[in-house]
Coordinates of C-alpha atoms in Angstrom, one line a residue:
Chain M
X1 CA 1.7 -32.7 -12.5
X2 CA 3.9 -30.2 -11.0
X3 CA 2.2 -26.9 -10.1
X4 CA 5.2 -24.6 -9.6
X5 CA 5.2 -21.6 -11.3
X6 CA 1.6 -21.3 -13.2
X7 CA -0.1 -18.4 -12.8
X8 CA -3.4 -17.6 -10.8
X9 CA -5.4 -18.3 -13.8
X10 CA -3.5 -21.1 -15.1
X11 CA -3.9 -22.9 -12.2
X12 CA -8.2 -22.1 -11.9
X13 CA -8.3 -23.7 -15.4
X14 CA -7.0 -27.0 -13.9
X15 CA -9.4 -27.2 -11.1
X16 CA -12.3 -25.9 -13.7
X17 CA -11.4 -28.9 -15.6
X18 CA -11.3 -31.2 -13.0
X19 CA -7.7 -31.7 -13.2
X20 CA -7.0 -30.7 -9.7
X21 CA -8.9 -29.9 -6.7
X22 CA -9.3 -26.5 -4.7
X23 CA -8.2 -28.5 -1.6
X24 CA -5.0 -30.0 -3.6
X25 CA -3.8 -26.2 -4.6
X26 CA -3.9 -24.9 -1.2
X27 CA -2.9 -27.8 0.1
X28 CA 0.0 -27.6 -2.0
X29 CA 0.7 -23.9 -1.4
X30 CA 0.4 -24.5 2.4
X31 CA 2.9 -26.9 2.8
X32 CA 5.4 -24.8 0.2
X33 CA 4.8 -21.4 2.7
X34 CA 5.9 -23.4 6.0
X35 CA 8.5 -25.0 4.1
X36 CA 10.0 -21.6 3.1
X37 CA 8.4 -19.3 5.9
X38 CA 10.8 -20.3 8.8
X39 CA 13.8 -17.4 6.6
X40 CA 11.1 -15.4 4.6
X41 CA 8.7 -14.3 7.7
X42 CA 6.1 -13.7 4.7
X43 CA 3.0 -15.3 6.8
X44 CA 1.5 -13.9 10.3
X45 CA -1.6 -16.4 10.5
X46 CA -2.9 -19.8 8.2
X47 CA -5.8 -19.6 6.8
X48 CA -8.4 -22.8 6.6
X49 CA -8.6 -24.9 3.7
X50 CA -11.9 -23.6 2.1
X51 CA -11.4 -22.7 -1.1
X52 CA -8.8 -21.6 -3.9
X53 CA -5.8 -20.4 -2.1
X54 CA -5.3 -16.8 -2.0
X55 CA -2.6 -14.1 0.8
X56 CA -3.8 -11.2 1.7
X57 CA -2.2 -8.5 3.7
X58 CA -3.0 -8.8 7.5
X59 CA -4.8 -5.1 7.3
X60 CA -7.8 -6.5 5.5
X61 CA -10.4 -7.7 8.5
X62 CA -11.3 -11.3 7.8
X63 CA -14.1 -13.0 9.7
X64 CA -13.2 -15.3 12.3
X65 CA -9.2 -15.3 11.2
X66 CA -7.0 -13.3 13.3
X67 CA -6.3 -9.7 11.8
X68 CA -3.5 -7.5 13.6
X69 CA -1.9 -5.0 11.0
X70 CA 1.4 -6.6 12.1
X71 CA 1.2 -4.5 15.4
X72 CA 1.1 -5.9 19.1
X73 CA -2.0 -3.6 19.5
X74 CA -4.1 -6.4 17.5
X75 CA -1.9 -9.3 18.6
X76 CA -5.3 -11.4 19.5
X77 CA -7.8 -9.6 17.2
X78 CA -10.4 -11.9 15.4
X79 CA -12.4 -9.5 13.5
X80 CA -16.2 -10.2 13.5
X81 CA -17.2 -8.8 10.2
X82 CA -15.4 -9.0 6.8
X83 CA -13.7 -6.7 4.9
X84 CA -15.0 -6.0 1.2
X85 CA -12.1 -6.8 -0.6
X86 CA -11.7 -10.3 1.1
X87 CA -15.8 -10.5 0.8
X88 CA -16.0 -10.5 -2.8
X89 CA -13.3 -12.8 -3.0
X90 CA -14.7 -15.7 -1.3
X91 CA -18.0 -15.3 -2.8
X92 CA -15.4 -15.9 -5.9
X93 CA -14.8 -19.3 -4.6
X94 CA -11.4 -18.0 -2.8
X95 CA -10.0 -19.1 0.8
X96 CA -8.1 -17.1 2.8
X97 CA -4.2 -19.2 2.4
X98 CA -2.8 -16.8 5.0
X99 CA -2.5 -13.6 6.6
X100 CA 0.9 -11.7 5.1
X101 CA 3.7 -9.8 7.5
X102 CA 3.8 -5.7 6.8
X103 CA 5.1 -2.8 8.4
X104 CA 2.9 -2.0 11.5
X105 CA 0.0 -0.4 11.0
X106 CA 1.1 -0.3 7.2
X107 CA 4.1 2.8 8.6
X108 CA 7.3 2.0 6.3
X109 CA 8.6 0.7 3.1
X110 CA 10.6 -2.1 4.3
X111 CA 8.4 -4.2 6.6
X112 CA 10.9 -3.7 9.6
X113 CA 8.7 -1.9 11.5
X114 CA 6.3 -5.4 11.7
X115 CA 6.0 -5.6 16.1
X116 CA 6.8 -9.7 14.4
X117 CA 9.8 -9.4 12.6
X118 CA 10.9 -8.1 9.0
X119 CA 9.5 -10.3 6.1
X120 CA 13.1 -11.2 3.9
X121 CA 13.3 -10.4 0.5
X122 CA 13.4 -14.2 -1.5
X123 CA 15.7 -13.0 -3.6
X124 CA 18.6 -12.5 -0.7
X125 CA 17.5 -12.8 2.1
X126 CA 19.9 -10.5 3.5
X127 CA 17.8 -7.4 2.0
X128 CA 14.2 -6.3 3.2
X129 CA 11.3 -7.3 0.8
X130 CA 10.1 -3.9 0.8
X131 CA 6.8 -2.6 2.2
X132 CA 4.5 -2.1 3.7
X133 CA 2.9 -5.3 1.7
X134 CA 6.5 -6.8 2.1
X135 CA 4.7 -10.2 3.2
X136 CA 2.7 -10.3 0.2
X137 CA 5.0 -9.6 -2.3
X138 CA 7.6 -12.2 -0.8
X139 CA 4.9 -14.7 -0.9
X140 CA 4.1 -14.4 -4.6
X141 CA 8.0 -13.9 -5.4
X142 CA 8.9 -17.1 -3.9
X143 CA 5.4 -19.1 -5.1
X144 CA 3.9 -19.1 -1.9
X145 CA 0.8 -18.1 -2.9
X146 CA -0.5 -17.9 -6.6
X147 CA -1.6 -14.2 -5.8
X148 CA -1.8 -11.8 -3.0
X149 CA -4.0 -9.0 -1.8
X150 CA -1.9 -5.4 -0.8
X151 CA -2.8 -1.8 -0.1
X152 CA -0.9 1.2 -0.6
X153 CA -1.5 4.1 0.8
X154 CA 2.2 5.6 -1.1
X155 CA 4.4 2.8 -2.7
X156 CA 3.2 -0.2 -0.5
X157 CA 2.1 -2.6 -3.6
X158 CA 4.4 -0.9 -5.7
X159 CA 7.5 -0.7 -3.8
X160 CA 8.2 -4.5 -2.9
X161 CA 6.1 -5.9 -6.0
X162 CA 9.7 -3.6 -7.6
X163 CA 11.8 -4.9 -5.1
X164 CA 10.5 -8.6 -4.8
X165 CA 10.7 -8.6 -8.7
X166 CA 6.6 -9.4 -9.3
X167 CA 3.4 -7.4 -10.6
X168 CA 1.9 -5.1 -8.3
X169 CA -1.3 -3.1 -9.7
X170 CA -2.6 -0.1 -7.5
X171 CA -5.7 1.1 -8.6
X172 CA -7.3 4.3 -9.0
X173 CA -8.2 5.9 -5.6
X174 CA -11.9 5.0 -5.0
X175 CA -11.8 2.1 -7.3
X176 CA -11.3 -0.8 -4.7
X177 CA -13.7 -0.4 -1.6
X178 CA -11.7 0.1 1.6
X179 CA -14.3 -0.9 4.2
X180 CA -12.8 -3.0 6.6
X181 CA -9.2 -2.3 5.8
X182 CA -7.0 -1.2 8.9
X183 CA -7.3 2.9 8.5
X184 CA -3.7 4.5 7.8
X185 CA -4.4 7.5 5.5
X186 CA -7.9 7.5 4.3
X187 CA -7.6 9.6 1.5
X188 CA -5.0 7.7 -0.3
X189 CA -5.3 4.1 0.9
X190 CA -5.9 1.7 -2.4
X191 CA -6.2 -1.9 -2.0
X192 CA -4.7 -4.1 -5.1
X193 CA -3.0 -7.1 -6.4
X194 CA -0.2 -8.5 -6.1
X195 CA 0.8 -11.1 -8.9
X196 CA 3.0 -12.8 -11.3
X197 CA 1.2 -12.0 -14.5
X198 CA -0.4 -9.1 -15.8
X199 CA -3.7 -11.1 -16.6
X200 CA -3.8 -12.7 -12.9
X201 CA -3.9 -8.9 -11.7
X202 CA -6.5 -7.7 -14.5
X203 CA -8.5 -10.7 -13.0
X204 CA -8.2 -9.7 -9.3
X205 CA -9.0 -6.0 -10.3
X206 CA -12.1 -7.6 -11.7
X207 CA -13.3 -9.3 -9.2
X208 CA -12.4 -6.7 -6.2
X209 CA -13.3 -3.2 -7.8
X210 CA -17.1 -1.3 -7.8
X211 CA -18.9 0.6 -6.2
X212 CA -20.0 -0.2 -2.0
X213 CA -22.0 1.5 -0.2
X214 CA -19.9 1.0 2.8
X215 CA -16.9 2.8 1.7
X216 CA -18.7 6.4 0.6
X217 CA -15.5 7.1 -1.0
X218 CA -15.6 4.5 -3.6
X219 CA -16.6 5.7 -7.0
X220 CA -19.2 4.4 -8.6
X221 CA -17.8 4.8 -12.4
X222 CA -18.0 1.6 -13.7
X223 CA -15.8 -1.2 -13.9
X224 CA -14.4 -3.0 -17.0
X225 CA -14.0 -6.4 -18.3
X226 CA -10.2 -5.8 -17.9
X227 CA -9.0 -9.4 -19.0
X228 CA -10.7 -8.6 -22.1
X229 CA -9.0 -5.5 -22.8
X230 CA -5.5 -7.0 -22.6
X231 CA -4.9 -8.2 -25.7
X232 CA -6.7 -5.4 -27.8
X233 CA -4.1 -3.5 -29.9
X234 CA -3.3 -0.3 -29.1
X235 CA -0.8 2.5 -29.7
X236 CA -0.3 4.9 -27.2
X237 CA 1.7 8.1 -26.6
X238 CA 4.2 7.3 -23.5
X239 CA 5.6 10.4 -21.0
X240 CA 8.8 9.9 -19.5
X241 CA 9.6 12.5 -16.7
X242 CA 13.0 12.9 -16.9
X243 CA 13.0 14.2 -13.1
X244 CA 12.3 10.4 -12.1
X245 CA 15.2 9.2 -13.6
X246 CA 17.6 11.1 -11.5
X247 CA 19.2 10.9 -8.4
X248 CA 18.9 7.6 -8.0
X249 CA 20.6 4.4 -8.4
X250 CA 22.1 4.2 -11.7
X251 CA 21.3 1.1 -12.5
X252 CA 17.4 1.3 -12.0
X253 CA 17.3 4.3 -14.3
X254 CA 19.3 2.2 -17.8
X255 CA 16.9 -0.4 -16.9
X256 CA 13.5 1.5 -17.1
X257 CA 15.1 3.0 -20.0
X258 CA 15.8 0.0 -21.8
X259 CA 12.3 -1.1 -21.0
X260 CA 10.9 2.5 -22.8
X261 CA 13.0 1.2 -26.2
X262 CA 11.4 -2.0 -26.0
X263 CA 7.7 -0.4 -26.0
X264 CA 9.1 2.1 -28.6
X265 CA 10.1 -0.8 -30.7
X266 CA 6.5 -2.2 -30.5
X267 CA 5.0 1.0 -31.9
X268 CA 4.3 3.3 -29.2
X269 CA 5.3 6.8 -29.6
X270 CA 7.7 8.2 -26.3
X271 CA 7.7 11.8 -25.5
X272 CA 9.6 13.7 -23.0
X273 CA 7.1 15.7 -20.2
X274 CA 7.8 17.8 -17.7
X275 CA 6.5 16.9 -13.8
X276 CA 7.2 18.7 -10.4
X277 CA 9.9 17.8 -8.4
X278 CA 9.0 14.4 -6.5
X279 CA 10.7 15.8 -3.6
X280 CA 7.5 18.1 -3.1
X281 CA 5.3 15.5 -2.7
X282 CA 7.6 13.8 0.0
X283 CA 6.5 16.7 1.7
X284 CA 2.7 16.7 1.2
X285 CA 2.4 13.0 1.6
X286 CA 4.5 13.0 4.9
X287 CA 2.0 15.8 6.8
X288 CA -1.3 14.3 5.0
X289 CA -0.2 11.1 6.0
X290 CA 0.0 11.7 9.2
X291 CA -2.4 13.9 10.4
X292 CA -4.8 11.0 8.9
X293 CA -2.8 8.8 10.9
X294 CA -2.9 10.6 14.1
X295 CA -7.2 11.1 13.5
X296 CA -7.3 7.0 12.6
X297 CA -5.4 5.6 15.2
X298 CA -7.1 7.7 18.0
X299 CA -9.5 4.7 17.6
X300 CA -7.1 2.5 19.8
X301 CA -8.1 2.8 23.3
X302 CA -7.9 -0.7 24.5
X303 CA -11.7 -0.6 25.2
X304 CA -13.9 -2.6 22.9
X305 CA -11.3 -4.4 21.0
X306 CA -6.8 -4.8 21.1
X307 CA -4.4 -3.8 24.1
X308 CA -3.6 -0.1 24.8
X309 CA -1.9 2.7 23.3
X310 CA 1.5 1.9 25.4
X311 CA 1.5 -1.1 22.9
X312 CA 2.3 1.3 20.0
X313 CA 6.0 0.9 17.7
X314 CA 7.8 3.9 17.8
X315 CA 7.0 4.5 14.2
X316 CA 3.4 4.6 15.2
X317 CA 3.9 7.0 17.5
X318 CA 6.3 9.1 15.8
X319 CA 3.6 9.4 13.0
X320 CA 0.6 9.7 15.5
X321 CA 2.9 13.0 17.3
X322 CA 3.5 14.6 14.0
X323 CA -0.2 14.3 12.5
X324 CA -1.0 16.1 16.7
X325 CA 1.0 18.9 15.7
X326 CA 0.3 19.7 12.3
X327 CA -3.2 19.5 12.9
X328 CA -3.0 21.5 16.0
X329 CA -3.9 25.2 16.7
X330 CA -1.8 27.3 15.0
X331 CA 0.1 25.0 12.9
X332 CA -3.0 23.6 11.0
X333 CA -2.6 26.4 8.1
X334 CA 1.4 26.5 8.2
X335 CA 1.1 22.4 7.2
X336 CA -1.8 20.4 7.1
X337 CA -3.7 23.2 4.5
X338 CA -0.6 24.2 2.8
X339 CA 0.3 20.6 1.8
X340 CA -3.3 20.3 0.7
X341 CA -3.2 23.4 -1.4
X342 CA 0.2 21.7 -3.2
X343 CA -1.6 18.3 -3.4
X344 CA -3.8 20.6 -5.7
X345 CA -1.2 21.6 -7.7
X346 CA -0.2 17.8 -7.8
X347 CA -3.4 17.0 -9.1
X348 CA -3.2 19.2 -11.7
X349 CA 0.2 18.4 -13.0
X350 CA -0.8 15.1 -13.7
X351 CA -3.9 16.3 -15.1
X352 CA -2.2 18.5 -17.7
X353 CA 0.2 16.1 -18.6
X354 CA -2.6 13.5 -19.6
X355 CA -3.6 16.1 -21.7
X356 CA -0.7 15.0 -24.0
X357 CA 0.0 11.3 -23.1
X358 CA -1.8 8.3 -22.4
X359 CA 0.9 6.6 -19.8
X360 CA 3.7 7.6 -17.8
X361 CA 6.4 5.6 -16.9
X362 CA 9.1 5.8 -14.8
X363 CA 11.0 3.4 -12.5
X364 CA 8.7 2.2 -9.8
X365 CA 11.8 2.6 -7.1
X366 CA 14.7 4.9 -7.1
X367 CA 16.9 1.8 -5.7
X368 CA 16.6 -1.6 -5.6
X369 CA 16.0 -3.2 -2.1
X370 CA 17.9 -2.3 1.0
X371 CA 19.9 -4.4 3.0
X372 CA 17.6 -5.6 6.4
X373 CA 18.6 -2.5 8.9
X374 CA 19.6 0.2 6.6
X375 CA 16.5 2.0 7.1
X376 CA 16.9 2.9 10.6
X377 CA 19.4 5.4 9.4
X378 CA 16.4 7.8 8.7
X379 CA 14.3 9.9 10.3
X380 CA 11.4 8.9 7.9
X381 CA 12.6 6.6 5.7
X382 CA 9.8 5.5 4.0
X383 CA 8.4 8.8 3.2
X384 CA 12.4 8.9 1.3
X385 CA 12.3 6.0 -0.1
X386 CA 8.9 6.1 -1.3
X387 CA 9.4 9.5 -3.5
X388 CA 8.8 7.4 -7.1
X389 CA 5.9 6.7 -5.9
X390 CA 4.1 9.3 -3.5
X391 CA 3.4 11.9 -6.8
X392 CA 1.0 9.6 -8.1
X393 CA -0.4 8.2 -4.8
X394 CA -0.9 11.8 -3.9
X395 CA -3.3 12.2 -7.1
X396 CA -4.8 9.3 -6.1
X397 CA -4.3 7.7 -9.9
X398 CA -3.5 4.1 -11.1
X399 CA -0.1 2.7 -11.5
X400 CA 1.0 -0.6 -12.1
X401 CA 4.8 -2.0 -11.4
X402 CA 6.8 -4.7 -13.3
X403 CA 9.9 -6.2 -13.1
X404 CA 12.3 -4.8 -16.1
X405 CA 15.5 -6.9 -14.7
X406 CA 18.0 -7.3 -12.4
X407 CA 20.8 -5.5 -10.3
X408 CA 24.2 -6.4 -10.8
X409 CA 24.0 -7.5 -7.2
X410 CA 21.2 -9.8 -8.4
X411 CA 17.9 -7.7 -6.8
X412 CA 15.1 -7.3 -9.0
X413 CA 14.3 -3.8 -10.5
X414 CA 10.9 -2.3 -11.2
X415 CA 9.3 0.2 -13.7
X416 CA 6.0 1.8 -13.1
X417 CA 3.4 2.8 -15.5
X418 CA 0.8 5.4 -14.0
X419 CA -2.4 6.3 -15.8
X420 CA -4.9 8.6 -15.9
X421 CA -7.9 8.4 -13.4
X422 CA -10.3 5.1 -13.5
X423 CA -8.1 4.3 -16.7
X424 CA -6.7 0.6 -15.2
X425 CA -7.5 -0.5 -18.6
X426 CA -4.5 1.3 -20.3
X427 CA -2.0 0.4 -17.8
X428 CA -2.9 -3.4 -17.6
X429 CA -2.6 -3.3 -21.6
X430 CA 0.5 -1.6 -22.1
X431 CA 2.1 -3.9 -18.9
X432 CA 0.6 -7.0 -20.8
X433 CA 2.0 -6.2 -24.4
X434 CA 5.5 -5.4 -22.3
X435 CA 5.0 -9.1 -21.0
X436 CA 4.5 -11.0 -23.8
X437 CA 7.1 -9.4 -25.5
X438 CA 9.9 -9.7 -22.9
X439 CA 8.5 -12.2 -20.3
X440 CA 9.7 -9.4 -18.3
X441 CA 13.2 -11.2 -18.8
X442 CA 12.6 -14.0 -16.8
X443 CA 12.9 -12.3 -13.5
X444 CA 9.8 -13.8 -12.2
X445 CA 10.5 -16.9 -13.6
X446 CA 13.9 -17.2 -11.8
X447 CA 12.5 -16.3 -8.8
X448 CA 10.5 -18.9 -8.6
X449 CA 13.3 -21.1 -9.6
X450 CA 15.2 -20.5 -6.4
X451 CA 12.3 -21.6 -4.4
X452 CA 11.3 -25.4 -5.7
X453 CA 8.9 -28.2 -4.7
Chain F
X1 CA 4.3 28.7 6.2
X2 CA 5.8 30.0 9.9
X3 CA 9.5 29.6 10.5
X4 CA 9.7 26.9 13.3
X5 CA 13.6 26.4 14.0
X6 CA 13.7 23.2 16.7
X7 CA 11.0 21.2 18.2
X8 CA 11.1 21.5 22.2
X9 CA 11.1 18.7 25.2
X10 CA 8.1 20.4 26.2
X11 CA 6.4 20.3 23.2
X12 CA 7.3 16.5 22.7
X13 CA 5.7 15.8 26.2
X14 CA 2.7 17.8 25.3
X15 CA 2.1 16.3 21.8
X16 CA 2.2 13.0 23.8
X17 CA -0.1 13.9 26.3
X18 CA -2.5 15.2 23.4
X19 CA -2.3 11.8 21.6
X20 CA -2.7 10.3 24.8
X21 CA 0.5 8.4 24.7
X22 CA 3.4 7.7 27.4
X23 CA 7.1 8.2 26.2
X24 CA 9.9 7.6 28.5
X25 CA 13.0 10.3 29.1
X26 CA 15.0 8.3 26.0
X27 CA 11.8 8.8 24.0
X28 CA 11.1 11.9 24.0
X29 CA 14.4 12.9 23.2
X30 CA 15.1 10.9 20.3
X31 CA 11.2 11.7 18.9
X32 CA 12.5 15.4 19.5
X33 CA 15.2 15.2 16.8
X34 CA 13.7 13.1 14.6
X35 CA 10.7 14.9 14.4
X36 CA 12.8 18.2 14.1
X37 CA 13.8 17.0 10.9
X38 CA 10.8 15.7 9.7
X39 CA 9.8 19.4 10.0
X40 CA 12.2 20.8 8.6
X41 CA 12.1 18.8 5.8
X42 CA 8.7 19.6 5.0
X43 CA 9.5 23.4 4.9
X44 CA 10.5 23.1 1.1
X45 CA 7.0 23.6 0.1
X46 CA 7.4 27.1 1.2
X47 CA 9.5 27.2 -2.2
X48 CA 5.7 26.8 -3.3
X49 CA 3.6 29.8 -4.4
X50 CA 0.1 28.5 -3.0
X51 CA -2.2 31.5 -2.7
X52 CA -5.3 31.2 -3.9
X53 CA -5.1 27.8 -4.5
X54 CA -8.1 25.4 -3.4
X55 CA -7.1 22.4 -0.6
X56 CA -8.0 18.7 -2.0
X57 CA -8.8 16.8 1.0
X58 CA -9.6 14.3 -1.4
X59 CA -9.0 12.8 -5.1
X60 CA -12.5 11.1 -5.2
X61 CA -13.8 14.7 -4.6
X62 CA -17.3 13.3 -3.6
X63 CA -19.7 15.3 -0.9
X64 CA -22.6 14.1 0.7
X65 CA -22.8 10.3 -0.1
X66 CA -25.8 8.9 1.7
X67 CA -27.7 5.9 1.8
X68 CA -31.5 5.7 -0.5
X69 CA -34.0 5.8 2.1
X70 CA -35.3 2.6 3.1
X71 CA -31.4 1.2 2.4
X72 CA -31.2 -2.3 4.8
X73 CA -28.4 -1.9 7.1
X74 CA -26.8 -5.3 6.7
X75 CA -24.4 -4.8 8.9
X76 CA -24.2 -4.1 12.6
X77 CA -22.8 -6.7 15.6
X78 CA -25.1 -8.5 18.2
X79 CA -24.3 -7.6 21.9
X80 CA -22.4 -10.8 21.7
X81 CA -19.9 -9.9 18.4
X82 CA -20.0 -6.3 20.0
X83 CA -18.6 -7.6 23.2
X84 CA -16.2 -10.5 21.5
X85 CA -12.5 -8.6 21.6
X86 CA -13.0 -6.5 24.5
X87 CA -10.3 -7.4 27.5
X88 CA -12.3 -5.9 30.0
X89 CA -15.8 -6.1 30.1
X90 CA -18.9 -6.8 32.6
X91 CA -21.3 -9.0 32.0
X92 CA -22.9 -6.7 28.4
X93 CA -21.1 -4.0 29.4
X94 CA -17.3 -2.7 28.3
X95 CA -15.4 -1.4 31.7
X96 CA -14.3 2.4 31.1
X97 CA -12.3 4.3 33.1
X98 CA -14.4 6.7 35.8
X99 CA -15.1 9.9 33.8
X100 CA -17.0 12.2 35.9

């Protein structure tokens, strides 16, 4: 039977029915990621065969497997506790297939800043794979994993699930617990899947979200059946920003906006909404970001656990400087309580404009993936390249990315759909009707194609 | 927002010292600029009219999440699992640098 190219669930069915074994999938998935890993750099660490094979990002603490954010800091840290996320997964009968590559301390959108190389995108391996979750997205582009876990704290699921050419859901702030993920900005960090099907990543949401009473910050609203949910017919009332469609690469933009005529052909109704300027939030997320950054990292002393702070990137400590002085005596109000005052205003945007729509949508990147060095050009490049994407994260509500086709350089483009607080359930529906009516034109498909048996 | 034109060498090594982290002469010159225009990127949301406008710190907006009383505490390490990354340690005890 060959296993290339079924999806998460597809694959479950088999061993449910006896058809294969637990051990044979991540056997088989094992054997594919050190095949292929060698170019793509999408694994840090192997996991042990003990359950249904599943990547997750190396920020999530796993018990007893090696856990090091992809900075020389943690280089020989084996947490002794388990993160939630990863928790509620092996209680689903999951094993931990690997541990994926991402931009240190989760600091950048291309997963060059790794302290163990840049993960390669599959589709050329001559670009980056996007980040920070660049590992996990390559993996599940090139079918090296059936799924993968990511966080995003601004555009790390969605940026290189757009550039890798996959599904990548980030849910609602609050919704997915974050105890026992690697700190970067605790106020906007969202763990999520990572996938090639909308259902896979409905699934995964439904298994990883509720309430814990280790992370105070997640929201006890309830969860719901979201598998179920897909396939329930539904109109809804689409907002395009027309602001998100410019200034970037043409290309991106007629893609997204094919994909709008395709959802307008299956009965939604689009209307045009007006959003602030992304380039605000650039701003706002750049000083939250890192004065959370410079408060979490403080934590790495070289005393109970990891190597000392001379270990640090230089994007860690550009970002740990920057939160020092905006949080610092007379600068606090001038930054730090200023950009919360906008992140307000943010907040109520989005608020007002679900007043009139259900969705938003909008492409996920303003480019498609960057060719492996580019990024150093920029002072913070990932704060730049994230802009698409930071609005939203700001707000702390759900978006999910899908590919919607490819550049004429052959890279994958994505299109987000963002939705209104603890309202996964909308997103996931509209991505899966969009799905089974385009099969998101093959792009994952292909993908896969390039990497066989 | 205050008008702050250039970031200087001094503040650079300060900041560091603050964060408790050691830059070299190369460093702390390239951090300068880079940071320089970090800030003044950020100034746009001066553009911004923010008065009386509340700060989110956070989207969950939540206060005051405690535990029920008589909650188990689940979790917690054993001197041993407490002790297991440390580099430097003493028999149960993590080695510190002399502080008074």
């Amino acid at each position: 039977m060959t296993l290339l190219g079924k999806s998460l669930l597809e694959l479950r069915a088999l061993v449910e029915k006896k058809e294969l074994s637990e051990k044979e999938t991540f056997e088989y998935f094992l054997e594919r990621s050190k095949k292929y890993n060698t170019n793509i750099n999408a694994y840090l660490t192997y996991g042990e065969n003990d359950g249904f094979p599943i990547a997750v990002k190396d920020n999530f603490c796993t018990k007893g497997l090696r856990t090091t954010a992809s900075s020389k800091v943690l280089e020989n840290f084996v947490p002794q506790y388990e993160s939630t996320v990863t928790d509620r997964l092996k209680h689903r009968g999951f094993g931990i297939l690997g541990k994926t590559n991402m931009d240190a301390w989760a600091h950048g959108s291309s997963t060059e800043t790794s302290d163990f190389g840049p993960t390669k995108n599959p589709w050329n391996n001559e670009y980056v794979a996007g980040g920070s979750s660049g590992g996990s997205g390559a993996a599940v582009s090139a079918y090296l994993a059936p799924a993968a876990i990511g966080s995003e704290t601004a555009g790390s699921i969605r940026g290189p699930a757009a550039w890798c050419g996959i599904v990548g859901l980030k849910p609602t702030y609050g919704r997915v617990s974050r105890y026992g993920v690697v700190a970067m900005g605790s106020s906007l960090d969202c763990p999520g899947p990572m996938t090639i099907t909308v259902e896979d990543a409905a699934y995964l949401l439904e298994i990883i979200a509720g309430n814990d009473s280790f992370d105070a910050t997640s929201s006890s609203a309830p969860t719901e059946a979201y598998r179920k949910k897909l396939s329930e017919k539904r109109t809804l009332t689409i907002g395009i920003p027309d602001i998100y469609f410019e200034g970037g690469d043409s290309e991106v933009a007629e893609a997204a906006r094919a994909s709008i005529k395709v959802m307008e052909k299956q009965g939604h109704t689009v209307k045009k909404i007006e959003l602030m300027n992304p380039r605000y939030a650039i701003s706002v997320y750049t000083i939250l970001q890192r004065a959370e950054v410079s408060s979490n990292l403080s934590r790495y002393t070289g005393i109970r656990y990891g190597d000392d702070r001379s270990y640090f990137g230089d994007e860690a400590k550009k970002r740990i400087m920057l939160g020092t002085y905006t949080l610092s005596y007379g600068y606090y109000d001038a930054y730090y309580k200023k950009a919360q005052r906008v992140r307000t205003l943010i907040v109520e945007d989005f608020k007002r404009v679900f007043g009139e729509v259900d969705v938003i949508v909008a492409p996920a990147m303003s480019t498609a993936a960057i060719k492996l060095g580019d990024s150093s050009k920029y002072s913070f490049f990932g704060e730049l390249a994230d802009v698409l994407t930071e609005p939203s994260a700001i707000a702390g509500i759900p978006a999910i990315s899908v590919p919607v086709g490819l550049t004429s350089k052959g890279l994958p483009i994505g299109m987000q759909i963002m939705g209104n607080y603890f309202d996964e359930a909308t997103i996931l529906n509209l991505a899966y009707q969009f799905e089974r009516e385009t099969e998101f034109f093959g792009v994952i498909k292909n993908g896969i194609k390039n990497y066989k048996d | 927002m205050k008008k702050i034109a250039q970031l200087s060498k001094e503040e650079i090594i300060h900041l560091a010292s603050l964060a408790g982290l050691t830059l070299t002469e190369a460093e702390v010159e390239k951090f300068r600029r880079q940071l320089t225009e970090t800030v003044e990127y950020v100034e746009n949301l001066n553009e911004l009219k923010t008065e009386g406008i509340k700060e989110t710190s956070s989207p969950a907006n939540l206060f005051n999440v405690f535990f029920t009383d008589g909650t188990e505490n689940t979790r917690g390490f054993t001197e041993g699992e407490a002790l297991a990354n440390a580099k430097n340690k003493k028999g149960s005890l993590f080695v510190v640098k002399r502080i008074l």
